PDB file of C-alpha atoms and ligand atoms in Angstrom:
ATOM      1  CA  UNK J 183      91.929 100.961  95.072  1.00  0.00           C
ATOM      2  CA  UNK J 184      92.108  97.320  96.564  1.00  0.00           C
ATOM      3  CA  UNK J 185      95.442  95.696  95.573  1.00  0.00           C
ATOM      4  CA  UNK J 186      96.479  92.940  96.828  1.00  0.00           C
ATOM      5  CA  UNK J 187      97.949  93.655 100.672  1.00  0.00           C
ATOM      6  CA  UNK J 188     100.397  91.384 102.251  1.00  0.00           C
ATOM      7  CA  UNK J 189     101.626  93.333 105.526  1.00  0.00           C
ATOM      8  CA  UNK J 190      99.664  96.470 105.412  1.00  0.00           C
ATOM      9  CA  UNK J 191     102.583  98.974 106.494  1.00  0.00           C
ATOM     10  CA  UNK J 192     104.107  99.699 103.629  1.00  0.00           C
ATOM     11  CA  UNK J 193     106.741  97.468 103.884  1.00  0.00           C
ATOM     12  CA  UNK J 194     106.071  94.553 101.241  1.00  0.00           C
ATOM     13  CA  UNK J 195     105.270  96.451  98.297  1.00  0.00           C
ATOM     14  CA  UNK J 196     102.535  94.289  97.625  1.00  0.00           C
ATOM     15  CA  UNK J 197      99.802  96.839  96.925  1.00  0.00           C
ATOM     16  CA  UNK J 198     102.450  99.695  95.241  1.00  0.00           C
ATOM     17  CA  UNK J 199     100.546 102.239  92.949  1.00  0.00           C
ATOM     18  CA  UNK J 200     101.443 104.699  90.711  1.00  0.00           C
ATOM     19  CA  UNK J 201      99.191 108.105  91.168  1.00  0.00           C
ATOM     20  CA  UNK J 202     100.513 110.680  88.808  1.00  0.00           C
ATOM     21  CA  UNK J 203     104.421 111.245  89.603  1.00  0.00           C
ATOM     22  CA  UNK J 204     104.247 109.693  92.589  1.00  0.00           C
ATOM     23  CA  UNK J 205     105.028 105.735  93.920  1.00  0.00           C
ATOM     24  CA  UNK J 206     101.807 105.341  96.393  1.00  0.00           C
ATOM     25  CA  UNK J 207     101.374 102.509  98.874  1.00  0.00           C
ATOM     26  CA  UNK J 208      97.493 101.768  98.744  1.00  0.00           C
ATOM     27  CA  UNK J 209      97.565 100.242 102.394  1.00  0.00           C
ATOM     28  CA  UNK J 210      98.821 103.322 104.022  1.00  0.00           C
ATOM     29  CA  UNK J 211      98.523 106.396 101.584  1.00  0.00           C
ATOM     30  CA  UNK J 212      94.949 105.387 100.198  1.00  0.00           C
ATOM     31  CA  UNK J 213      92.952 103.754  99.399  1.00  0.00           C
ATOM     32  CA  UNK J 214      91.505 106.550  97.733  1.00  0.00           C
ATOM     33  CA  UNK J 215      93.080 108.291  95.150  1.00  0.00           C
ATOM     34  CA  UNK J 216      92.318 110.558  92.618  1.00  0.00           C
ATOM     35  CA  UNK J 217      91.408 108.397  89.575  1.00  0.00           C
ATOM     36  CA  UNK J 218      92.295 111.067  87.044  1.00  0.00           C
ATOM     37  CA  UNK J 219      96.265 110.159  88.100  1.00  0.00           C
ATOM     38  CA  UNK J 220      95.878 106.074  88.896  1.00  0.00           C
ATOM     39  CA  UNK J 221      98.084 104.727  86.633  1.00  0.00           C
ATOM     40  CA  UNK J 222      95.321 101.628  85.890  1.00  0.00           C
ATOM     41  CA  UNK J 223      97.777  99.778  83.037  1.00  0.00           C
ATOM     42  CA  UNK J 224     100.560  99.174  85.630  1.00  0.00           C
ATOM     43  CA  UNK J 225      97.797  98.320  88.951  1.00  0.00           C
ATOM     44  CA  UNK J 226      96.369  96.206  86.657  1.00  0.00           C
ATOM     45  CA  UNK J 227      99.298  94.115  85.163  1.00  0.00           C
ATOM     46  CA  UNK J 228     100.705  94.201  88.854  1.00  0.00           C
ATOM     47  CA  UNK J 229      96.897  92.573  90.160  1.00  0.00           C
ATOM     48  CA  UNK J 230      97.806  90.043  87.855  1.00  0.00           C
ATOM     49  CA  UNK J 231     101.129  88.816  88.821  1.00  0.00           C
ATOM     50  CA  UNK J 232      99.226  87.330  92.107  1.00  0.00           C
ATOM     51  CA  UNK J 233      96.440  85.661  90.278  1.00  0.00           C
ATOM     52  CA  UNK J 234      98.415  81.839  89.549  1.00  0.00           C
ATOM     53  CA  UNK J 235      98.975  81.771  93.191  1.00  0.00           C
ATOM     54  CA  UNK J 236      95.301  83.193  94.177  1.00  0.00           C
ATOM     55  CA  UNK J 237      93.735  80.978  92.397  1.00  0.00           C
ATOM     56  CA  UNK J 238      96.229  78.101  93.659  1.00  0.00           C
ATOM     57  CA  UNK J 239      95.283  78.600  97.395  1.00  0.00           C
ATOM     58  CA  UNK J 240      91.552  79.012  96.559  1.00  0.00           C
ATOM     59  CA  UNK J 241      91.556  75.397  94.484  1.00  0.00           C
ATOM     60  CA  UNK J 242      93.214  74.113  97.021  1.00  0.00           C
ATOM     61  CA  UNK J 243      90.765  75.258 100.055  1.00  0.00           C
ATOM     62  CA  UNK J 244      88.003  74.272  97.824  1.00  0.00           C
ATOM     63  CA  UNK J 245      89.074  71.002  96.485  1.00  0.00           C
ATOM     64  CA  UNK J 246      91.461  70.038  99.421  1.00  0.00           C
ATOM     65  CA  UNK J 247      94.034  67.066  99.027  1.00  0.00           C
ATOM     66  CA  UNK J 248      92.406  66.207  95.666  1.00  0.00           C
ATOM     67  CA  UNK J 249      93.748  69.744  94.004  1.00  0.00           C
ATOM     68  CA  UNK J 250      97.018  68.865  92.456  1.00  0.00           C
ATOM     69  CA  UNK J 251      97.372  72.138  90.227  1.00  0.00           C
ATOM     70  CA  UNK J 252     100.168  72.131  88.207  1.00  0.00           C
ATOM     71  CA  UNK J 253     102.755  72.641  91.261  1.00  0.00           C
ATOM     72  CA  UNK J 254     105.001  70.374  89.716  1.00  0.00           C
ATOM     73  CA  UNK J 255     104.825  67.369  92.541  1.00  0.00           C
ATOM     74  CA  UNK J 256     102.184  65.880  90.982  1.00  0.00           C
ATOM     75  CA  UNK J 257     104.269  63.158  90.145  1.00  0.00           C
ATOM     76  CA  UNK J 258     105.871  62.935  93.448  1.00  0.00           C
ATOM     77  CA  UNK J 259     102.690  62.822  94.577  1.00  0.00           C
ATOM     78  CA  UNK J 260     100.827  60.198  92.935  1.00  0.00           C
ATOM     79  CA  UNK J 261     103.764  58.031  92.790  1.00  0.00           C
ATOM     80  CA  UNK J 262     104.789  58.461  96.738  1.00  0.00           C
TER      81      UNK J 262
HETATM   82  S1  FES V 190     100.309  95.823 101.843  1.00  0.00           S
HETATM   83 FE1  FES V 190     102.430  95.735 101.832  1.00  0.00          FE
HETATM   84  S2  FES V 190     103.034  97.702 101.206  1.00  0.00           S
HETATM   85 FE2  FES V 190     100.899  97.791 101.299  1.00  0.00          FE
END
Protein backbone atom coordinates (compact mmCIF):
# COMPACT_ATOMS: atom_id res chain seq x y z
CA UNK A 1 0.00 0.00 0.00
CA UNK A 2 1.14 3.69 -0.79
CA UNK A 3 -1.24 6.16 0.93
CA UNK A 4 -0.64 9.30 1.13
CA UNK A 5 2.22 9.96 4.10
CA UNK A 6 2.52 13.23 5.79
CA UNK A 7 5.01 12.57 8.85
CA UNK A 8 5.86 8.99 8.48
CA UNK A 9 5.67 7.98 12.34
CA UNK A 10 2.45 7.28 12.81
CA UNK A 11 1.47 10.31 14.17
CA UNK A 12 -0.72 12.18 11.42
CA UNK A 13 -2.97 9.56 10.42
CA UNK A 14 -2.48 10.41 7.01
CA UNK A 15 -1.85 6.96 5.53
CA UNK A 16 -4.41 4.96 8.26
CA UNK A 17 -5.57 1.49 6.86
CA UNK A 18 -7.89 -0.88 7.77
CA UNK A 19 -6.40 -4.70 7.48
CA UNK A 20 -9.01 -7.05 8.75
CA UNK A 21 -9.95 -6.00 12.52
CA UNK A 22 -7.23 -4.04 12.87
CA UNK A 23 -6.50 0.12 12.39
CA UNK A 24 -2.90 -0.17 10.49
CA UNK A 25 -0.57 2.76 9.91
CA UNK A 26 0.95 2.02 6.33
CA UNK A 27 4.16 4.18 7.15
CA UNK A 28 5.20 2.16 10.07
CA UNK A 29 3.23 -1.25 10.17
CA UNK A 30 3.48 -1.89 6.27
CA UNK A 31 3.56 -1.29 3.64
CA UNK A 32 2.77 -4.70 2.96
CA UNK A 33 -0.17 -6.24 4.00
CA UNK A 34 -2.05 -9.10 3.35
CA UNK A 35 -4.48 -8.09 0.55
CA UNK A 36 -7.06 -10.72 1.43
CA UNK A 37 -7.84 -8.25 4.74
CA UNK A 38 -7.09 -4.51 3.04
CA UNK A 39 -10.13 -2.95 3.46
CA UNK A 40 -9.72 -1.27 -0.39
CA UNK A 41 -13.41 0.71 -0.20
CA UNK A 42 -12.29 2.79 2.84
CA UNK A 43 -8.13 3.25 1.46
CA UNK A 44 -9.66 4.20 -1.47
CA UNK A 45 -12.34 6.84 -0.47
CA UNK A 46 -9.61 8.03 2.13
CA UNK A 47 -6.85 8.41 -1.20
CA UNK A 48 -9.41 10.57 -2.36
CA UNK A 49 -10.01 13.08 0.25
CA UNK A 50 -6.28 14.42 -0.69
CA UNK A 51 -6.79 14.57 -4.38
CA UNK A 52 -8.42 18.61 -4.59
CA UNK A 53 -5.38 19.62 -2.78
CA UNK A 54 -2.86 17.21 -4.86
CA UNK A 55 -3.87 18.30 -7.75
CA UNK A 56 -3.90 22.07 -6.39
CA UNK A 57 -0.11 22.04 -5.55
CA UNK A 58 0.75 20.16 -8.79
CA UNK A 59 -1.25 23.02 -11.06
CA UNK A 60 0.29 25.31 -9.26
CA UNK A 61 4.12 24.01 -9.67
CA UNK A 62 3.25 23.46 -13.21
CA UNK A 63 1.47 26.55 -14.17
CA UNK A 64 3.07 28.88 -11.48
CA UNK A 65 1.50 32.43 -10.72
CA UNK A 66 -0.86 31.94 -13.70
CA UNK A 67 -2.81 28.86 -11.76
CA UNK A 68 -5.65 30.51 -10.00
CA UNK A 69 -7.70 27.20 -9.20
CA UNK A 70 -10.72 27.80 -7.65
CA UNK A 71 -9.06 28.89 -4.14
CA UNK A 72 -11.49 31.44 -3.80
CA UNK A 73 -8.97 34.70 -4.11
CA UNK A 74 -9.30 34.78 -7.50
CA UNK A 75 -11.04 37.84 -7.21
CA UNK A 76 -8.75 39.29 -4.73
CA UNK A 77 -6.37 38.49 -6.98
CA UNK A 78 -7.14 39.87 -10.23
CA UNK A 79 -8.61 42.87 -8.74
CA UNK A 80 -5.47 43.66 -6.22
S1 LIG B 1 2.34 9.08 7.39
FE1 LIG B 1 1.41 9.91 9.11
S2 LIG B 1 0.66 8.21 10.18
FE2 LIG B 1 1.66 7.38 8.49
Amino acid sequence: MNPVMVDGTGMCGACRLMVGDQVKFACIDGPEFDGHLVDFDQAIKRSQMYKTEECRVMLKQQEGNTHHGGCGNCEEITNG
